[in-house]
Tab-separated table of C-alpha atoms in Angstrom:
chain	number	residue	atom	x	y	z
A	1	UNK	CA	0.000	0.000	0.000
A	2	UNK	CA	2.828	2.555	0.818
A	3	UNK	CA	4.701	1.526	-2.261
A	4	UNK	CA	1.350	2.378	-4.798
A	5	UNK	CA	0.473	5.729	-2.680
A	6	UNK	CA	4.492	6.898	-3.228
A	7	UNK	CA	4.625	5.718	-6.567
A	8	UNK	CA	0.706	7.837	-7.175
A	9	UNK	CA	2.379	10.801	-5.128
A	10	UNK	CA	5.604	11.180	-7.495
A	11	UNK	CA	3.976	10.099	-10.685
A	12	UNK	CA	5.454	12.260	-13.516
A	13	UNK	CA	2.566	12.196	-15.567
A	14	UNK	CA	-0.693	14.554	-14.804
A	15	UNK	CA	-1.334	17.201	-13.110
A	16	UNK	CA	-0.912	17.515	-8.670
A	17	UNK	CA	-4.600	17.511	-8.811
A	18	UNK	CA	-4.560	14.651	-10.724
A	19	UNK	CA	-2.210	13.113	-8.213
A	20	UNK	CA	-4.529	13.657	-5.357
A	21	UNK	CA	-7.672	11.898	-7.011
A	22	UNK	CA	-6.070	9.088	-7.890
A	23	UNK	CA	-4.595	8.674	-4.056
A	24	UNK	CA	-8.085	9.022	-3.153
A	25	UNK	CA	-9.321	6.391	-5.970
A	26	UNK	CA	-6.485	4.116	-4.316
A	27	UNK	CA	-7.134	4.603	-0.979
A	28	UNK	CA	-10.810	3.863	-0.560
A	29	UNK	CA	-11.385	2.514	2.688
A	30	UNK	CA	-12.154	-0.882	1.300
A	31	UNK	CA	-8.831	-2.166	3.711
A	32	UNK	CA	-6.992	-0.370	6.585
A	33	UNK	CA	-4.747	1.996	5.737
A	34	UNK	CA	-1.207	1.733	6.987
A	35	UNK	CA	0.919	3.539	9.523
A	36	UNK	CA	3.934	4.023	6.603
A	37	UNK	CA	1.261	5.193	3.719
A	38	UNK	CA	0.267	8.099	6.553
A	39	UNK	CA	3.337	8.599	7.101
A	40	UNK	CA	4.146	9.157	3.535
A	41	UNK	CA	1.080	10.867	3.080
A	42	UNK	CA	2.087	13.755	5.503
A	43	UNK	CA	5.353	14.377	4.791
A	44	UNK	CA	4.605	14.536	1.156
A	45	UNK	CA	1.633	16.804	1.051
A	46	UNK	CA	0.954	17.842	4.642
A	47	UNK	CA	5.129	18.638	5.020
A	48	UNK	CA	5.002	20.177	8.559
A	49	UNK	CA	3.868	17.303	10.176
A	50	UNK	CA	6.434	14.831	8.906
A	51	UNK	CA	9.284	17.014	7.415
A	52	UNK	CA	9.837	19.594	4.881
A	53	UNK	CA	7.496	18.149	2.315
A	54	UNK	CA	4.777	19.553	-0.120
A	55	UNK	CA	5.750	17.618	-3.015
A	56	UNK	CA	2.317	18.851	-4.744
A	57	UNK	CA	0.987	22.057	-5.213
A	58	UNK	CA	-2.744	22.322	-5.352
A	59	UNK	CA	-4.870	24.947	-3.517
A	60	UNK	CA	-5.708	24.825	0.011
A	61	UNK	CA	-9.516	23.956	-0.487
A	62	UNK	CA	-8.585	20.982	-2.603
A	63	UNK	CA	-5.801	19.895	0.375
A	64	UNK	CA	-8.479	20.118	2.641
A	65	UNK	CA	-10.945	18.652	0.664
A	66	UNK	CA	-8.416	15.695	0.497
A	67	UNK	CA	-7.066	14.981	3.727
A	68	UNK	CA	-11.228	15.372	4.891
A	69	UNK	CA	-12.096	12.480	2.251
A	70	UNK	CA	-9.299	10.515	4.201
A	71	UNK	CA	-10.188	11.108	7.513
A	72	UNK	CA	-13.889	9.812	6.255
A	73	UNK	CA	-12.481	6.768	4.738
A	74	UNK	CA	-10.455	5.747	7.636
A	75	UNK	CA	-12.741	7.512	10.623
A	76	UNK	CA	-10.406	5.769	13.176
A	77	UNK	CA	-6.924	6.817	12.102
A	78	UNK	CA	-6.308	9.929	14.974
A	79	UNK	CA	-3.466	11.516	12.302
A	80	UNK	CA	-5.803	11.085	9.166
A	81	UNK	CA	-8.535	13.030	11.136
A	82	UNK	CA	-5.337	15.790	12.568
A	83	UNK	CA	-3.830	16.753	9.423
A	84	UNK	CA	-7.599	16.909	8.271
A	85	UNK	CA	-8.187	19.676	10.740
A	86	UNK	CA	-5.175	21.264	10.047
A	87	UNK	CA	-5.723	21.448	6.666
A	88	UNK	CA	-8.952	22.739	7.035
A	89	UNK	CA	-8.655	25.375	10.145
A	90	UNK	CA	-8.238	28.596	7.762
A	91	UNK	CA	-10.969	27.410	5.593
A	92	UNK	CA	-13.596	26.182	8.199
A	93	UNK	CA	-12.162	26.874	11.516
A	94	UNK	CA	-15.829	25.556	13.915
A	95	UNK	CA	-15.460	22.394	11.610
A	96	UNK	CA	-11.652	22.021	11.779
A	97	UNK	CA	-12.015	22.481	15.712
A	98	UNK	CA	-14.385	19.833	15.726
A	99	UNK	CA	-11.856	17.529	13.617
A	100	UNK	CA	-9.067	18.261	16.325
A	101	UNK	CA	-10.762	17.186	19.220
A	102	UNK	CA	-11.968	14.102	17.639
A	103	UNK	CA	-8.379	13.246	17.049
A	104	UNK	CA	-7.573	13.685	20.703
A	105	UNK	CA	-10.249	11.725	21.072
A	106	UNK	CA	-8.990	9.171	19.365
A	107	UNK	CA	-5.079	9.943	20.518
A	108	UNK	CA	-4.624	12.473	22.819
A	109	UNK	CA	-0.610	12.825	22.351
A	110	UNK	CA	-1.336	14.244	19.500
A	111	UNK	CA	-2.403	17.934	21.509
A	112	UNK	CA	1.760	17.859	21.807
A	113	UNK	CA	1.930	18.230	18.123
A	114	UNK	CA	-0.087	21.047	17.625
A	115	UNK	CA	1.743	24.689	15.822
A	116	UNK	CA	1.448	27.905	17.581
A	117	UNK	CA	-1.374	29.260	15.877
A	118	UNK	CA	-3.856	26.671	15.726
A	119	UNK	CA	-3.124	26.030	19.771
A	120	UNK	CA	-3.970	30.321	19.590
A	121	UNK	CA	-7.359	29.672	18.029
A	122	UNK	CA	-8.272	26.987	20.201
A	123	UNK	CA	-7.515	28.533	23.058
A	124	UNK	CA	-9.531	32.062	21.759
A	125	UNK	CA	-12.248	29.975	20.805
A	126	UNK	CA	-15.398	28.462	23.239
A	127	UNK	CA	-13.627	25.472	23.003
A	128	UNK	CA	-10.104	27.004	24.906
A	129	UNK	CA	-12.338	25.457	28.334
A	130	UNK	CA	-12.548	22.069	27.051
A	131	UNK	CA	-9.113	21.906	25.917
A	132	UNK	CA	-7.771	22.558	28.707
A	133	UNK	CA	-9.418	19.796	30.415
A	134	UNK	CA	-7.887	17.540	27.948
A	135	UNK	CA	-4.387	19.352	28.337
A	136	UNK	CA	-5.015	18.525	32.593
A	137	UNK	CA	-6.115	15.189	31.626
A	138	UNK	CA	-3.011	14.679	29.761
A	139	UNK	CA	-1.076	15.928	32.037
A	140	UNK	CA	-2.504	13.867	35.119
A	141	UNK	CA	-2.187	10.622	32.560
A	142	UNK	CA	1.244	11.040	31.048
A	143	UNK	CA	3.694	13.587	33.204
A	144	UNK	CA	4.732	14.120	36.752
A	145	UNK	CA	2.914	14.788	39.294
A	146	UNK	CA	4.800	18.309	39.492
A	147	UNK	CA	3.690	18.943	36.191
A	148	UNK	CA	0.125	17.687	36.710
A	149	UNK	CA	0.229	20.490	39.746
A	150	UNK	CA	2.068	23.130	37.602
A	151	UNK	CA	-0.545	23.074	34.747
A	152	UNK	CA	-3.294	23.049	37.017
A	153	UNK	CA	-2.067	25.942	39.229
A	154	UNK	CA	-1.902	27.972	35.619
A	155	UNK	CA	-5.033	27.158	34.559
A	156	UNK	CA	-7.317	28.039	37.944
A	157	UNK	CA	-5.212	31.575	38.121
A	158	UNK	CA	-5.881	31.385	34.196
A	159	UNK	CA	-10.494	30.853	35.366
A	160	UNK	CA	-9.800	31.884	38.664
A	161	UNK	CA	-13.143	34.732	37.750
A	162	UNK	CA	-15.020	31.508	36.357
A	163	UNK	CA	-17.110	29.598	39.013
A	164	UNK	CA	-18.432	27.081	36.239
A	165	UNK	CA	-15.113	26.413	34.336
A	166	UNK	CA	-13.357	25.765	38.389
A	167	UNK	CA	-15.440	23.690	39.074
A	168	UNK	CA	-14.998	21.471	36.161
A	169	UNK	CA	-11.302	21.435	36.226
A	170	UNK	CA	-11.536	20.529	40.208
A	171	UNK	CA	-13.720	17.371	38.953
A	172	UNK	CA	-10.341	16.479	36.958
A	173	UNK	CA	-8.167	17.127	40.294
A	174	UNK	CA	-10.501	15.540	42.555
A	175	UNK	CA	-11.268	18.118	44.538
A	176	UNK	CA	-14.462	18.653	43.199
């Protein structure tokens, strides 16, 4: 499978467009898609997220449009849906928010791979609360206990004027 999808990617003949469509035609969600072809995947058209790639160059809308189909093929593969989000947060920001947080859903490492500026408009967004609480339950799951404490210090001085958004990160420190 990662073999055909490189091969499709650096095809000389047609167009980048082209290129994408017959990915997609290859990669219908008939059989799981592998951890390599993903891998591939990113760093070829998605660079940032698996080196300095963008080895096509088709519009953003049609990028998006891409990685979505993907993610909707392959519902369960928490990088598919990512770089899905990513691709789509200056285009449809409510539904690439959406897209992020079922990819923590489905992973929830992957909030450590998140750029400055889409970690911004989460945070500015109604879903900054919510985030957090993953961030804290991240935290609690996968660091120290000084960093558990750390992050939650920050982030009741960062509510400390919000009863309701306390009170929900004190149900994640059990102090609630």
């Amino acid at each position: 499978q990662c073999v055909k999808v490189r091969d499709l990617l650096l095809a000389e003949q047609g167009s980048d467009r082209d290129r994408l469509y017959n990915i997609l035609e290859f990669l219908d969600g008939s059989e799981p898609i592998n951890d390599d072809t993903v891998r591939w995947l990113k760093q070829g058209i998605r660079g940032h997220y698996g080196g300095e790639g963008y080895v096509l160059d088709v519009p953003d809308k049609e990028e998006a449009a891409f990685w979505h189909n993907l993610h909707v093929r392959y519902p369960q593969n928490a990088w598919l849906c990512f770089v899905a989000a990513d691709a789509k947060v200056f285009i449809n920001t409510e539904e690439a928010l959406q897209l992020f947080f079922r990819a923590f859903e489905l992973d929830l490492s992957l909030i450590n791979k998140l750029e400055g500026g889409v970690w911004e408009t989460i945070q500015d967004s109604e879903y900054g609360l919510r985030f957090d609480r993953l961030r804290l339950a991240k935290a609690k799951r996968d660091g120290t206990k000084e960093d558990w404490q750390e992050l939650l210090e920050e982030l009741l001085e960062k509510y400390g004027g919000d009863a309701e958004a306390l009170k929900r990160l004190a149900s994640l420190s059990g102090e609630a």
